[in-house]
Every structure is written in C-alpha cells, then in structure tokens.
Coordinates of C-alpha atoms and ligand atoms in Angstrom, one line a residue:
Chain F
M1 CA -1.1 -14.2 30.3
T2 CA 2.3 -14.4 32.2
A3 CA 4.1 -11.0 32.8
D4 CA 7.0 -12.7 31.0
E5 CA 5.0 -13.6 27.7
I6 CA 4.0 -9.9 28.0
R7 CA 7.6 -8.4 28.5
A8 CA 8.5 -10.7 25.5
H9 CA 5.9 -8.6 23.5
I10 CA 6.6 -5.3 24.8
D11 CA 10.3 -5.1 25.2
P12 CA 11.5 -4.6 21.5
M13 CA 9.1 -1.2 21.7
R14 CA 10.8 0.1 24.9
H15 CA 13.3 2.6 23.1
E16 CA 10.4 4.0 21.5
F17 CA 8.9 6.0 24.4
A18 CA 10.4 8.3 26.8
E19 CA 8.4 6.8 29.5
S20 CA 7.5 3.2 30.0
R21 CA 3.9 3.9 30.8
S22 CA 3.1 4.5 27.2
L23 CA 3.8 0.5 27.2
V24 CA 0.2 -0.1 29.1
L25 CA -2.0 0.0 26.0
P26 CA 0.1 -2.5 24.0
A27 CA 0.6 -4.7 27.3
L28 CA -3.2 -4.8 27.7
K29 CA -4.0 -5.4 24.0
F30 CA -1.7 -8.4 23.8
A31 CA -2.4 -9.8 27.0
Q32 CA -6.0 -9.9 26.1
T33 CA -5.4 -11.7 22.9
E34 CA -5.1 -14.9 25.1
K35 CA -8.6 -15.4 26.4
G36 CA -10.3 -12.4 24.7
H37 CA -10.8 -10.6 28.1
L38 CA -8.7 -9.5 31.1
D39 CA -9.1 -11.0 34.3
R40 CA -7.3 -10.0 37.6
D41 CA -4.2 -12.2 36.8
D42 CA -4.1 -10.4 33.7
L43 CA -3.9 -7.2 35.1
A44 CA -1.4 -8.1 37.8
A45 CA 0.7 -9.4 34.8
V46 CA 0.3 -6.2 32.8
A47 CA 1.1 -4.3 36.0
D48 CA 4.2 -6.4 36.5
A49 CA 5.5 -6.0 33.2
V50 CA 5.1 -2.3 32.8
G51 CA 6.0 -1.1 36.6
L52 CA 2.7 0.0 37.4
T53 CA 0.0 -1.0 40.1
S54 CA -2.9 -3.2 39.0
A55 CA -5.3 -0.4 40.2
Y56 CA -4.1 1.8 38.0
V57 CA -3.6 -0.9 35.1
E58 CA -7.3 -1.3 35.9
S59 CA -8.4 2.3 36.1
V60 CA -7.1 2.6 32.4
A61 CA -8.1 -0.7 31.0
S62 CA -11.7 0.4 31.9
F63 CA -11.6 3.4 30.1
Y64 CA -11.4 1.9 26.5
D65 CA -14.3 0.1 24.7
R66 CA -12.1 -2.4 22.9
L67 CA -10.6 -4.0 26.4
Y68 CA -13.0 -6.3 28.1
L69 CA -13.0 -6.9 31.8
K70 CA -15.6 -9.6 31.7
P71 CA -15.6 -12.8 29.6
T72 CA -16.9 -12.7 25.9
G73 CA -17.6 -15.1 23.2
K74 CA -15.3 -16.4 20.7
R75 CA -15.6 -13.8 18.3
I76 CA -17.0 -10.2 19.0
V77 CA -19.3 -8.8 16.2
S78 CA -19.8 -5.0 16.4
V79 CA -22.5 -3.6 14.4
C80 CA -22.1 0.0 14.1
V81 CA -25.2 2.0 15.0
T82 CA -24.1 5.7 14.2
L83 CA -26.0 8.2 11.9
S84 CA -24.9 7.2 8.5
C85 CA -25.3 3.5 9.4
L86 CA -28.8 4.1 11.0
L87 CA -29.9 6.1 7.6
R88 CA -29.2 2.8 5.7
G89 CA -30.4 0.3 8.3
S90 CA -28.4 -0.7 10.9
D91 CA -31.6 -1.2 13.2
E92 CA -32.9 -3.8 11.0
L93 CA -29.7 -5.7 11.1
L94 CA -29.8 -5.4 15.1
R95 CA -33.5 -6.6 15.1
R96 CA -32.7 -9.4 13.0
I97 CA -30.0 -10.4 15.5
E98 CA -32.7 -9.9 18.3
E99 CA -34.9 -12.3 16.7
R100 CA -32.2 -15.0 15.8
E101 CA -30.1 -15.1 18.8
G102 CA -32.6 -14.0 21.6
L103 CA -30.5 -11.2 22.5
P104 CA -32.4 -7.9 23.9
H105 CA -32.0 -5.5 21.6
G106 CA -29.4 -7.9 19.6
V107 CA -26.8 -7.2 21.7
G108 CA -25.1 -9.3 24.6
T109 CA -23.3 -12.9 24.8
T110 CA -25.4 -15.9 22.8
D111 CA -26.6 -18.5 25.1
D112 CA -23.7 -20.9 24.1
G113 CA -21.2 -18.3 24.7
E114 CA -20.0 -18.5 21.0
L115 CA -20.5 -15.0 19.8
T116 CA -20.7 -11.6 21.7
V117 CA -22.4 -9.0 19.7
Q118 CA -22.0 -5.4 20.5
E119 CA -23.2 -1.8 19.6
A120 CA -20.5 0.0 17.9
Q121 CA -20.0 3.8 17.6
C122 CA -19.2 5.2 13.8
L123 CA -16.7 2.7 12.4
G124 CA -15.3 4.8 9.9
Y125 CA -16.8 2.8 6.8
C126 CA -19.9 5.1 6.6
D127 CA -19.3 4.8 2.5
R128 CA -20.2 0.8 3.0
A129 CA -23.2 1.5 5.6
P130 CA -24.6 -0.3 7.5
C131 CA -21.5 -2.2 8.3
V132 CA -19.9 -4.5 10.9
Q133 CA -16.8 -5.4 12.3
V134 CA -15.5 -9.0 13.6
D135 CA -12.9 -8.4 16.4
V136 CA -10.5 -6.3 14.6
D137 CA -10.6 -7.5 11.3
E138 CA -11.6 -5.2 8.4
T139 CA -15.0 -3.8 8.7
M140 CA -17.5 -5.4 6.2
G141 CA -20.4 -3.3 4.5
P142 CA -23.4 -2.6 3.4
L143 CA -24.7 -5.8 4.3
S144 CA -28.4 -7.0 4.8
A145 CA -29.6 -8.8 7.8
D146 CA -29.4 -12.0 5.5
D147 CA -25.8 -11.3 5.1
V148 CA -25.5 -10.9 8.7
E149 CA -27.3 -14.1 9.8
R150 CA -25.2 -15.9 7.1
L151 CA -22.1 -14.2 9.0
L152 CA -23.0 -15.4 12.5
D153 CA -23.6 -18.6 11.4
D154 CA -19.8 -18.6 9.8
L155 CA -18.7 -17.5 12.7
R156 CA -20.0 -20.2 14.9
A157 CA -18.5 -22.6 12.6
G158 CA -15.5 -21.1 12.4
D159 CA -12.3 -21.8 14.3
R160 CA -11.2 -19.7 17.1
P161 CA -8.5 -17.5 16.2
E162 CA -5.2 -18.2 17.8
R163 CA -4.9 -14.8 19.3
L164 CA -8.0 -13.0 19.8
W165 CA -7.1 -9.3 18.5
R166 CA -10.1 -7.3 19.4
Chain B
M1 CA -16.0 21.2 -9.8
P2 CA -13.4 18.7 -11.2
I3 CA -12.3 15.9 -8.6
K4 CA -8.4 16.4 -7.6
N5 CA -6.3 14.1 -6.8
I6 CA -3.6 15.7 -4.6
V7 CA -3.8 14.0 -1.3
Y8 CA -6.2 11.2 -2.9
A9 CA -3.5 10.6 -5.1
Q10 CA -4.3 7.0 -5.6
R11 CA -7.0 7.9 -7.4
E12 CA -5.1 8.5 -10.5
H13 CA -2.7 5.6 -10.3
G14 CA -5.0 2.5 -10.6
G15 CA -6.8 3.2 -7.1
D16 CA -3.7 2.0 -4.9
L17 CA -0.2 3.5 -4.2
R18 CA 0.5 0.7 -1.6
S19 CA 4.1 -0.1 -2.8
L20 CA 6.8 2.0 -2.3
D21 CA 8.1 1.3 -6.0
D22 CA 4.6 2.7 -7.2
Y23 CA 4.7 5.5 -4.8
L24 CA 8.0 6.5 -6.0
A25 CA 6.8 6.2 -9.7
A26 CA 4.1 8.3 -9.0
G27 CA 6.7 10.9 -8.1
G28 CA 6.7 10.1 -4.4
Y29 CA 9.4 11.5 -1.8
K30 CA 10.3 14.5 -4.0
G31 CA 8.5 16.8 -1.2
L32 CA 10.8 15.5 1.4
E33 CA 14.2 15.4 -1.0
A34 CA 13.2 19.1 -1.5
T35 CA 12.4 19.9 2.2
L36 CA 16.1 18.0 3.2
G37 CA 18.0 20.6 0.7
M38 CA 16.5 23.8 2.9
S39 CA 16.6 24.9 6.6
P40 CA 14.0 24.0 9.0
D41 CA 13.1 27.1 9.1
D42 CA 12.4 27.7 5.3
A43 CA 10.4 24.2 5.4
L44 CA 8.2 26.1 8.0
Y45 CA 7.7 29.3 6.1
Q46 CA 7.0 27.0 3.0
F47 CA 4.0 25.4 5.5
H48 CA 2.8 28.8 6.7
R49 CA 2.9 30.2 2.8
S50 CA 0.8 27.3 1.6
G51 CA -2.2 28.7 3.7
L52 CA -2.7 24.9 4.6
R53 CA -5.7 24.7 7.6
G54 CA -5.7 21.7 9.9
R55 CA -8.1 19.1 8.3
G56 CA -9.4 17.3 11.9
G57 CA -11.7 19.6 12.7
A58 CA -10.9 23.0 13.8
G59 CA -9.0 24.5 10.9
F60 CA -6.5 26.0 12.4
P61 CA -3.5 27.2 10.1
M62 CA -0.8 24.5 10.2
G63 CA 2.4 26.7 9.8
R64 CA 1.2 28.7 12.5
K65 CA 0.9 25.8 14.7
A66 CA 4.1 24.4 13.7
G67 CA 5.7 28.1 14.3
F68 CA 4.7 27.9 17.9
L69 CA 7.0 24.9 19.3
P70 CA 10.1 26.5 21.0
K71 CA 13.2 26.1 19.1
D72 CA 15.4 26.4 22.3
S73 CA 13.5 23.9 24.4
A74 CA 15.9 21.5 26.4
K75 CA 13.4 18.6 25.7
P76 CA 13.1 16.7 22.7
S77 CA 10.2 17.7 20.1
Y78 CA 7.8 15.3 18.6
V79 CA 5.5 15.3 15.9
V80 CA 2.0 13.2 16.7
C81 CA -0.3 12.5 13.8
N82 CA -4.0 12.2 14.7
A83 CA -5.2 8.9 13.3
D84 CA -8.0 8.3 15.5
E85 CA -10.7 9.4 12.8
S86 CA -13.8 8.6 15.0
E87 CA -15.7 11.8 13.9
P88 CA -19.1 10.2 12.9
G89 CA -19.7 10.2 8.8
T90 CA -15.7 10.7 8.5
F91 CA -13.5 7.7 6.7
K92 CA -11.0 9.8 4.4
D93 CA -7.8 9.3 6.5
R94 CA -8.6 5.4 6.5
E95 CA -8.6 5.4 3.0
I96 CA -5.5 7.6 3.1
M97 CA -3.7 5.2 5.2
E98 CA -5.2 2.4 3.3
L99 CA -4.1 3.0 0.0
N100 CA -1.9 5.7 -0.1
P101 CA 0.2 5.2 3.1
F102 CA 3.8 6.5 2.0
Q103 CA 2.6 9.9 1.3
L104 CA 1.2 10.0 5.0
I105 CA 4.7 8.7 6.2
E106 CA 6.4 11.2 3.9
G107 CA 4.2 14.1 5.2
V108 CA 5.3 13.1 9.1
T109 CA 8.7 13.1 7.9
I110 CA 8.6 16.3 6.5
A111 CA 7.1 18.2 9.5
G112 CA 9.6 15.9 11.8
F113 CA 12.3 18.1 10.0
A114 CA 10.6 21.4 9.9
V115 CA 10.4 21.5 13.6
G116 CA 13.1 19.4 14.5
A117 CA 11.4 16.4 16.0
A118 CA 13.2 13.7 17.8
R119 CA 10.5 11.3 16.7
G120 CA 7.1 10.9 15.1
Y121 CA 4.0 9.3 16.1
I122 CA 0.9 8.0 14.2
Y123 CA -1.9 7.2 16.9
I124 CA -4.2 5.2 15.1
R125 CA -7.7 4.2 16.3
G126 CA -7.9 0.8 17.5
E127 CA -10.7 -0.4 14.9
Y128 CA -8.4 0.3 12.0
E129 CA -6.1 -2.6 12.8
H130 CA -6.3 -3.5 8.9
Q131 CA -5.0 -0.1 8.2
A132 CA -2.5 -0.3 11.0
R133 CA -0.8 -3.4 9.3
I134 CA -0.8 -1.9 6.2
L135 CA 1.2 1.4 7.9
D136 CA 3.4 -1.2 9.8
E137 CA 4.4 -2.8 6.4
A138 CA 5.0 0.8 4.8
L139 CA 7.1 2.0 7.9
A140 CA 9.3 -1.0 7.4
A141 CA 9.8 -0.6 3.8
A142 CA 10.5 3.0 4.2
R143 CA 12.9 2.0 6.9
A144 CA 14.6 -0.4 4.6
D145 CA 15.0 2.0 1.8
G146 CA 16.8 4.4 3.9
R147 CA 13.7 7.0 4.2
L148 CA 13.5 6.4 8.0
G149 CA 15.8 6.0 10.6
G150 CA 19.4 7.3 10.8
D151 CA 20.9 9.5 8.1
I152 CA 17.6 9.7 5.8
M153 CA 18.2 10.0 2.2
G154 CA 21.7 11.0 2.8
S155 CA 21.0 14.0 4.5
G156 CA 22.1 13.3 8.1
F157 CA 18.4 14.0 9.4
E158 CA 17.8 11.0 12.0
Y159 CA 14.1 10.6 12.6
D160 CA 11.7 7.9 13.0
I161 CA 8.0 7.0 13.3
T162 CA 6.0 4.9 15.6
L163 CA 2.4 3.6 15.1
S164 CA 0.6 3.4 18.5
R165 CA -2.7 1.7 18.4
G166 CA -5.8 3.0 20.3
A167 CA -8.3 0.7 21.8
G168 CA -11.9 2.7 21.3
A169 CA -12.5 5.8 22.4
Y170 CA -13.9 8.8 20.4
I171 CA -12.4 11.3 22.9
C172 CA -8.5 10.2 22.2
G173 CA -9.2 12.2 19.1
E174 CA -9.3 15.3 20.9
E175 CA -5.5 16.4 20.8
T176 CA -4.9 16.4 24.7
G177 CA -6.9 13.4 25.2
L178 CA -5.0 11.6 22.6
L179 CA -1.6 12.5 24.4
E180 CA -2.7 11.1 27.6
S181 CA -3.6 7.8 25.9
L182 CA -0.2 7.9 24.1
E183 CA 1.0 8.3 27.7
G184 CA -0.3 5.5 29.1
K185 CA -3.1 7.0 30.7
R186 CA -7.1 7.3 30.5
G187 CA -7.8 9.3 27.5
Q188 CA -9.1 12.2 29.2
P189 CA -8.6 15.8 27.7
R190 CA -6.5 18.1 29.8
L191 CA -6.6 21.3 30.9
K192 CA -5.3 24.0 28.4
P193 CA -2.5 25.7 28.4
P194 CA -0.3 24.6 28.3
F195 CA -0.8 23.6 24.8
P196 CA 0.7 20.8 23.2
A197 CA 2.9 22.8 21.0
V198 CA 4.6 23.7 24.3
G199 CA 3.8 21.2 26.7
G200 CA 2.7 18.1 24.6
L201 CA 3.8 14.7 24.8
Y202 CA 5.9 13.8 28.1
Q203 CA 5.2 17.7 28.7
S204 CA 7.4 18.3 25.7
P205 CA 6.9 20.4 22.7
T206 CA 4.7 18.6 20.4
L207 CA 3.1 19.2 16.8
I208 CA -0.1 17.4 16.4
N209 CA -1.8 17.3 13.0
N210 CA -4.4 15.3 11.5
V211 CA -3.9 12.5 8.7
E212 CA -5.1 14.5 5.8
T213 CA -3.3 17.6 6.9
L214 CA 0.1 15.9 6.9
S215 CA -0.7 13.9 3.5
A216 CA -0.8 17.3 2.3
L217 CA 2.7 18.3 2.7
P218 CA 4.5 16.3 0.3
P219 CA 2.7 17.7 -2.7
I220 CA 3.0 21.1 -1.1
M221 CA 6.6 20.8 -0.9
T222 CA 7.2 19.3 -4.3
H223 CA 5.3 21.6 -6.3
G224 CA 5.8 24.5 -4.1
A225 CA 3.4 26.6 -1.5
D226 CA 2.3 29.4 -3.7
W227 CA 1.0 26.4 -6.0
Y228 CA -0.9 25.2 -3.0
A229 CA -2.2 28.3 -1.9
E230 CA -3.6 29.4 -5.6
M231 CA -5.9 26.9 -5.4
G232 CA -8.9 27.8 -3.4
T233 CA -10.0 30.8 -1.4
E234 CA -8.0 33.3 0.5
K235 CA -9.3 32.0 3.5
S236 CA -9.4 28.4 2.5
P237 CA -6.4 27.5 0.3
G238 CA -6.2 24.3 -1.1
T239 CA -8.4 20.7 -1.8
K240 CA -10.2 19.1 1.0
I241 CA -11.7 15.6 1.0
F242 CA -15.1 15.1 1.5
S243 CA -16.3 11.9 3.0
V244 CA -20.4 11.7 1.7
S245 CA -22.5 9.1 3.3
G246 CA -26.1 8.7 4.1
H247 CA -28.7 8.6 1.4
V248 CA -26.9 10.3 -1.5
L249 CA -26.4 7.2 -4.6
K250 CA -22.8 7.3 -4.6
P251 CA -21.1 8.0 -1.2
G252 CA -17.4 8.0 -1.1
N253 CA -14.5 10.3 -0.7
Y254 CA -14.1 13.2 -3.0
E255 CA -11.1 15.6 -3.2
I256 CA -12.6 19.1 -4.2
V257 CA -10.8 22.8 -4.5
L258 CA -12.4 24.6 -1.7
G259 CA -14.8 27.2 -2.6
D260 CA -15.3 25.6 -5.9
T261 CA -18.2 23.5 -5.4
T262 CA -21.4 24.0 -4.0
L263 CA -23.0 21.7 -1.8
R264 CA -25.8 20.9 -4.3
E265 CA -23.0 20.1 -6.9
L266 CA -21.3 17.7 -4.5
L267 CA -24.5 15.9 -3.7
Y268 CA -26.2 15.7 -7.1
D269 CA -23.3 15.9 -9.6
I270 CA -20.8 14.1 -7.6
C271 CA -22.4 11.8 -5.4
G272 CA -25.5 11.1 -7.9
G273 CA -28.1 12.5 -6.2
F274 CA -31.3 10.5 -4.6
R275 CA -33.4 7.6 -5.2
E276 CA -36.1 7.6 -7.3
G277 CA -39.0 9.6 -5.4
Q278 CA -36.9 11.0 -2.9
D279 CA -35.2 14.6 -2.3
F280 CA -32.6 16.3 -0.1
K281 CA -33.9 16.8 3.2
A282 CA -31.2 17.7 5.7
C283 CA -27.1 17.4 5.9
W284 CA -24.2 17.4 8.4
V285 CA -21.5 18.8 6.3
G286 CA -18.8 18.8 8.4
G287 CA -19.3 15.5 10.8
S288 CA -21.7 15.1 13.3
S289 CA -20.4 17.9 15.6
V290 CA -21.9 20.8 13.1
P291 CA -25.3 22.5 13.1
V292 CA -27.3 20.7 10.6
L293 CA -28.0 22.3 7.2
G294 CA -31.4 22.0 5.1
A295 CA -32.4 22.7 1.7
E296 CA -32.3 26.3 1.5
H297 CA -28.3 26.2 2.0
L298 CA -27.7 23.8 -0.9
D299 CA -26.1 26.6 -3.0
T300 CA -23.3 27.1 -0.1
P301 CA -19.8 26.9 -1.7
L302 CA -17.8 24.2 0.1
D303 CA -15.1 26.4 2.0
Y304 CA -14.4 27.1 5.7
E305 CA -15.8 31.0 5.3
S306 CA -19.1 30.1 3.3
L307 CA -19.9 27.2 5.3
Q308 CA -19.7 29.5 8.6
E309 CA -21.9 32.2 7.1
A310 CA -24.3 29.6 6.6
G311 CA -24.2 28.7 10.2
T312 CA -22.5 25.6 10.4
F313 CA -18.7 24.4 9.9
L314 CA -16.6 22.5 7.6
G315 CA -14.9 20.7 10.2
S316 CA -13.5 17.3 9.0
A317 CA -16.1 17.3 5.8
G318 CA -17.7 14.1 6.9
C319 CA -20.8 14.9 5.5
I320 CA -23.9 13.2 6.3
V321 CA -26.8 13.3 4.2
M322 CA -30.5 12.7 4.7
D323 CA -33.1 12.4 2.2
T324 CA -37.0 13.0 2.5
S325 CA -37.6 9.2 3.7
G326 CA -35.5 10.0 7.1
C327 CA -36.6 11.4 10.5
I328 CA -34.6 14.2 11.9
V329 CA -35.8 13.6 15.4
R330 CA -34.8 9.9 15.3
S331 CA -31.3 11.1 14.0
S332 CA -30.7 13.7 16.6
L333 CA -31.6 11.2 19.3
R334 CA -29.0 8.6 17.7
L335 CA -26.7 11.4 17.8
A336 CA -27.1 12.3 21.2
H337 CA -26.8 8.9 22.1
F338 CA -23.3 9.2 20.2
Y339 CA -22.0 11.8 22.7
R340 CA -23.6 10.4 25.7
H341 CA -21.5 7.3 24.8
E342 CA -18.5 9.1 24.2
S343 CA -18.4 12.0 27.0
C344 CA -15.5 10.9 29.1
G345 CA -17.2 11.9 32.2
K346 CA -14.9 14.4 33.5
C347 CA -17.4 17.4 33.4
T348 CA -20.3 17.1 34.8
P349 CA -22.3 19.7 32.3
C350 CA -21.1 17.4 29.5
R351 CA -21.6 14.1 31.4
E352 CA -25.0 14.9 32.6
G353 CA -26.1 17.3 29.9
T354 CA -25.6 14.5 27.2
M355 CA -27.2 12.1 29.3
W356 CA -30.4 14.3 29.7
M357 CA -30.4 15.2 26.1
E358 CA -30.6 11.5 24.9
K359 CA -33.2 11.0 27.4
V360 CA -35.8 13.6 26.5
L361 CA -35.0 12.8 22.8
Q362 CA -35.8 9.2 23.5
R363 CA -38.9 9.9 25.0
I364 CA -40.3 12.1 22.0
V365 CA -39.1 9.0 19.7
D366 CA -41.3 6.9 22.2
G367 CA -44.3 9.0 21.7
G368 CA -43.8 10.0 25.2
G369 CA -42.9 13.6 24.3
R370 CA -44.5 16.6 26.1
M371 CA -44.0 20.4 24.2
E372 CA -42.3 21.4 27.2
D373 CA -39.8 19.2 26.3
L374 CA -38.8 21.7 23.6
D375 CA -38.1 24.3 26.1
L376 CA -35.9 21.6 28.4
L377 CA -34.0 20.8 25.6
D378 CA -33.4 24.6 25.0
A379 CA -32.3 25.1 28.4
M380 CA -30.5 22.2 28.4
F381 CA -28.1 23.5 25.6
G382 CA -27.1 26.6 27.0
R383 CA -26.6 24.5 30.7
I384 CA -23.8 22.0 28.6
S385 CA -21.5 24.5 26.4
G386 CA -19.1 26.6 27.9
R387 CA -18.5 25.3 30.9
V388 CA -16.4 22.1 30.1
L389 CA -12.7 21.3 29.5
C390 CA -13.1 20.2 25.3
A391 CA -15.3 20.9 22.3
L392 CA -17.1 17.5 22.3
A393 CA -19.9 19.3 24.6
D394 CA -20.5 21.6 22.0
G395 CA -20.1 19.0 19.2
A396 CA -23.1 17.3 21.2
V397 CA -25.4 20.2 21.0
A398 CA -24.8 21.6 17.8
P399 CA -26.6 19.0 15.6
V400 CA -29.1 18.7 18.1
Q401 CA -29.8 22.5 18.9
S402 CA -29.8 23.2 15.3
A403 CA -32.3 20.5 14.2
V404 CA -34.7 21.8 17.0
E405 CA -34.3 25.1 15.3
L406 CA -34.3 24.5 11.8
F407 CA -37.0 21.5 11.6
R408 CA -39.0 22.6 14.9
D409 CA -42.2 21.4 12.8
D410 CA -40.8 18.0 13.1
F411 CA -40.4 17.9 16.5
V412 CA -43.7 19.2 17.2
R413 CA -45.0 16.6 15.0
A414 CA -43.0 14.0 16.8
I415 CA -44.3 15.1 20.1
E416 CA -48.2 14.9 18.7
K417 CA -48.0 11.7 17.0
G418 CA -44.3 9.6 18.3
A419 CA -41.4 9.8 15.5
P420 CA -42.4 8.3 12.3
E421 CA -41.0 4.5 11.8
P422 CA -38.1 4.4 10.0
E423 CA -38.2 3.7 6.1
P424 CA -37.3 0.4 4.7
M425 CA -33.6 -0.3 4.4
M426 CA -32.0 1.5 1.6
E427 CA -30.5 -0.8 -1.2
A428 CA -26.3 -1.5 -1.3
P429 CA -24.8 2.0 -2.6
V430 CA -24.1 2.2 -6.4
G431 CA -20.4 2.6 -7.5
Ligands
FMN501 C1 -14.4 15.4 20.9 C2 -13.0 15.5 19.7 C3 -12.5 14.7 18.8 C4 -12.0 15.1 18.0 N1 -11.5 13.9 16.8 C5 -10.4 14.1 16.1 C6 -10.3 12.7 14.9 O1 -10.4 12.1 15.4 N2 -9.1 13.1 14.4 C7 -8.7 14.1 14.4 O2 -7.6 14.5 13.3 N3 -9.1 15.7 14.8 C8 -9.9 15.2 15.8 N4 -10.0 16.4 16.8 C9 -9.4 17.6 16.7 C10 -8.0 17.4 17.4 O3 -8.3 17.8 18.7 C11 -7.2 18.6 16.9 O4 -7.8 19.9 16.7 C12 -6.6 17.9 15.5 O5 -5.9 16.7 15.8 C13 -5.5 19.2 15.0 O6 -5.1 18.8 13.5 P1 -5.2 19.5 12.5 O7 -5.0 20.9 12.8 O8 -4.5 19.0 11.3 O9 -6.6 19.7 12.2 C14 -11.3 16.2 17.9 C15 -11.6 16.9 18.5 C16 -12.5 16.9 19.4 C17 -12.8 18.2 20.6
SF4_502 S1 -16.3 18.2 27.7 FE1 -17.1 16.2 27.9 S2 -15.5 14.8 26.8 FE2 -14.5 16.9 26.8 S3 -13.5 16.6 28.8 FE3 -15.7 17.6 29.4 S4 -16.6 15.4 29.9 FE4 -14.7 14.8 28.9
FES503 S1 -21.7 5.6 10.9 FE1 -21.3 3.5 10.6 S2 -19.3 3.4 9.9 FE2 -19.7 5.4 10.1

C-alpha cells in the first residue's frame, strides 16, 4: 500500500491524538488490509505516513499477534485453545483440521494457500466454547468438528474480501 | 440471590439497548444529566461514596483512584477505558459493549467531567472488531444528539471519546502496557511510578478503568451513591457481573449483589449445575490468574474479602469451572501455555519462568514426568514472583502453584501413569 493511501486513512484521526506516533497501529492495521500481511514496502509506507523509521514500525508490528509479517491465506481461521475452550473440546477441532488439511497440530497455511489456521488465546466468547474466529469477523461457537469442516469448505469456496481486516 | 440488571441492564429490556432511543427510554443519560448539574468535586465524592471498586481485576476503589489525578496540572487530563478484555474466562465487557454500549459511553463521559478530562479513549482488543463497530455507531449517535462534542447536553462541557483498536496482545490489558500501545509503541508495561494518575497517557494525568467499572457510573449517578453502597457488603459494595464458563450447563454473564450468593448457588442454581454423572471438581473463580478452588470452597460467598479468605481473588470474575471429567494437570499446562505465549519478554524471570513451567508440565502430561518435577516447579514459582515489572508473572504462577498444592494427588498420578486422555467433547451449552 502507498503512503498516500495510508495518509488518507489516518489524517481524519490526527487531531484525536496529542502525538502522531499513536497513529502507527491504525496505519499498520489499514496497510495490512490490502494483502493480508505487511511486507517491507508496507512498513516503509506506514513509516513515511506517520513520520517514523521503518525499523521502529517493524519493531512495533512484530509485537502484535494480529499483524502479520509473512504471507497468509485468503482467510485466517483462529481456533481458541485456552482453558474454557479446552474443557469443551477445542483440541478435537484442531485434530480434525490436522487430519483434513494435513497441517501439523492443525495450524499453518494450507497447501493451496487459501487458508491460514492459527491457535488463538481466549477470544472472550468462553460461554460459546469451543469457538473460532475468521479474520476479525464475529467469533462463532460452540462449534463441533463437523461444523469446522463445513466452515473451511465455505471459506475456500467464498470470495476474497475486498479488504482483509484481521 | 436474585440476578440484578444494573450494569447488565439490557436483560430487563429485551436483551438489547443498542439504539439510543431505547437507551433513553430505559432511563439512560439521567446519570450524566445529574452529574452535569453538580461540581466535578461533588461528582468525585459520589464515586468515592458509592464504594465502587475496579472491576478489571485489582479491585482498587474507583473514587480514590480518580481523586489521585492532580487538579492543577498544566497538561490535559485523560480518561482511558480498558476494553482489552483478554483475561481467560472473562467475557462481560464484550456483552456490555455489544448490547448496552451507551451505558459505557455515558460512564466514560461522567468520569471525564469529574476529572476535567480533555478527551476519553476506549482501547478495545483487536479481536472485538464486531463490538468496535457497534461502539463506533453508538459514539456517532451520541455525538449527533449533542451527548458528546462541544456543549454536552447544554452544559458547556466539551468532551469527546476516541475508540482505539488493539492488535492482539493480552499484555495490552495491563494498564501501562495499554498506554504504551495507545502511544504507538510495543505494549510492554512501564516501570511504576509514575502511576498513570500522575504520568499516564503522553505523561499526562490519566484515569484508567475497566468497562464494567465505568458502566456502573450512570446508575450510581442516577440513583445516588448511597443506593449503590447499600447493596453488597461493607468492603464489597454493589453488584458484579460473573462470566461463567467451562463445564456448567448454563454458561453466561450473571450480575449478582456481592456477598449475596455463594459459589455453590452461582454454579448449581444460576448456572444449572453439571451433566448427569459429573460433579464439581475445580474452579478458577476470578479469571485464570488466580489460585484454583476445590469442592471444599463451594460455600464461599462471592465477594472480595470472602474469596481472599478462601485463598483466591475475585479478579475479573471470569469464573472457569471444571467438572469431574476434567484433568487438572492438562488444565494447568494449558494455562502455563497461555502465560508463556503472552509474557511480553521484558523481565527475565517471567520470560524464562513461564517457558520452563510449560516445559515441565508438558513433560508430565506426556508421561515423562519425574517426582522431582514437583520440587522443580516449586522452586520455579519462587523465582518468578516478585522480581518483575507487572502482575502477569504472579498471575501465571497462582493457578499452577495452587493446583499443585490442592490437587497434588492428581499430579502424582499423572507422573506415575501420564495424564488421562481428555473426555469426549461436551455437547453444546443449553440456555
Ligand atoms: C497482565 C494483565 C492483564 C490485564 N488485563 C486487563 C484487561 O483486559 N482489562 C482490564 O480492565 N484490566 C486488565 N488488567 C488490570 C489493569 O492493569 C488495571 O488494573 C485496570 O484496567 C484498572 O481498572 P479498574 O480499576 O476499573 O479495574 C490487567 C492486568 C494485568 C497485570
Ligand atoms: S512481568 Fe512478564 S509480562 Fe510483565 S513486564 Fe515483565 S516480562 Fe512483561
Ligand atoms: S477460552 Fe476460548 S474464548 Fe475464552
């Protein structure tokens, strides 16, 4: 993404922060929506738009789980594995994904590059455990292993969203 | 032990107060109206008098914290609402924001008036994008109706709220980690002092409170501090939402008067108890960062002081419950895994300690444990606590250390035979 596109996104919020550095997270999140991850050029564009160095921007980006510095699939599927979900069967979901997609422990990017499955820590939907989130769409649950299988099929068949908020 | 609908107000109004009209019809914005009619100091006094304690985990008296902000600061002051909600087992803030967003917005506005803030921020975890969109809409509706912006409700008070989104990091729920993140940095906790009340966001005076804490302000200012303080016990006034999850039949958010209900009543009467053939085994009552309780504690009243006497903490009241089908060793491993993943890495004892704790527990679960591992764990607990910047490390030790103490036999059995395979998946929650 270009620095100008990023500027157009963050300029309307500038007055809300006493220091412009606060715009780095909104800028990174927006820059990521183009490809689903951030490459060197994106980091440089964010640095330019916010007025920071690329090295600084990269060190911030690397801190956050939901900013991706490596290519990901069309959709990211986050399976919660924390305690409430463990107690209601999250590991069965991952086992099914492992079986079906051939991903070790059920996580990673599928061979066709369509889907990235990752382990998530508590998603805040423990009353609907075990639960799964696709990108930053609303978290779904409780899901059975069969539900998850259907979900993966649907996501594969579905279109790539115009902007990849994740 | 009746269920209350004071902060979880939408329960009384068809389950959803997402539109401003509905919120107003339900008595919304009366608290702000009352507040704008008094002096900021009088408003602060009301907070204090209500006895409201922080609902994010530490339970610090809210009015006292608000009173710490200097009144003569040359810099602007801020209110920051902690909506990072990532403590395992906790999902109350999510439902407040999703179903009753204006009550939070009104609360952040009331707090802003009392401390003379230039702006409020709501820092919401990145995974709650659905809730963030609801809040964005609610903020726009409040602005359009003259309830945010210049001259709020004709009072001359000028104030607005910015919604900031996180990007996935539990540690950004720790208040100074949150401030770092809001300032555009890695979310690593700061050395205190200075405390946020004096040197918080941009080194300015900052009041940080949890979503549930701030959402309690509108009813307090509507009905009066004494009305609130009369509920609950002397040290635990008011109501608290318990998020209950795990093996109970009816997981969910339940608002109760503090001290009014025992753990047994919450789990069996309110949450429907357990499946046929299963019964209570263990419970992390205040989120995952607190010592675990066993069946001998079921009659403990749910309030700050009684839970402390029982050896645990009320915390965020994210109550995770395990029945007799669960394995305490596997559960402890899963928590150790969580803290190892979420340690920000700044302090060596926390970074290394959480890693070793996970390794040793993994070995036990895999059947390669040795009796000395229990002593090894014991020694590790001592080396992690107390030598670090923030409370994540203590939160990592508490559930595991208490499990090893309380359920030692289970650990010994796992070392002798390996941890039992998990029971088949529990069917979908009912109700
Ligand atoms: C590791 C860690 C994570 C925390 N996460 C949260 C959180 O997600 N939400 C929250 O309100 N408080 C959280 N806290 C507590 C905050 O540091 C702080 O005490 C709280 O926001 C103050 O608000 P309150 O007084 O209204 O509870 C966390 C603390 C620690 C040490
Ligand atoms: S105690 Fe752990 S999480 Fe907290 S600052 Fe130190 S390393 Fe980071
Ligand atoms: S433990 Fe999975 S959503 Fe909380």
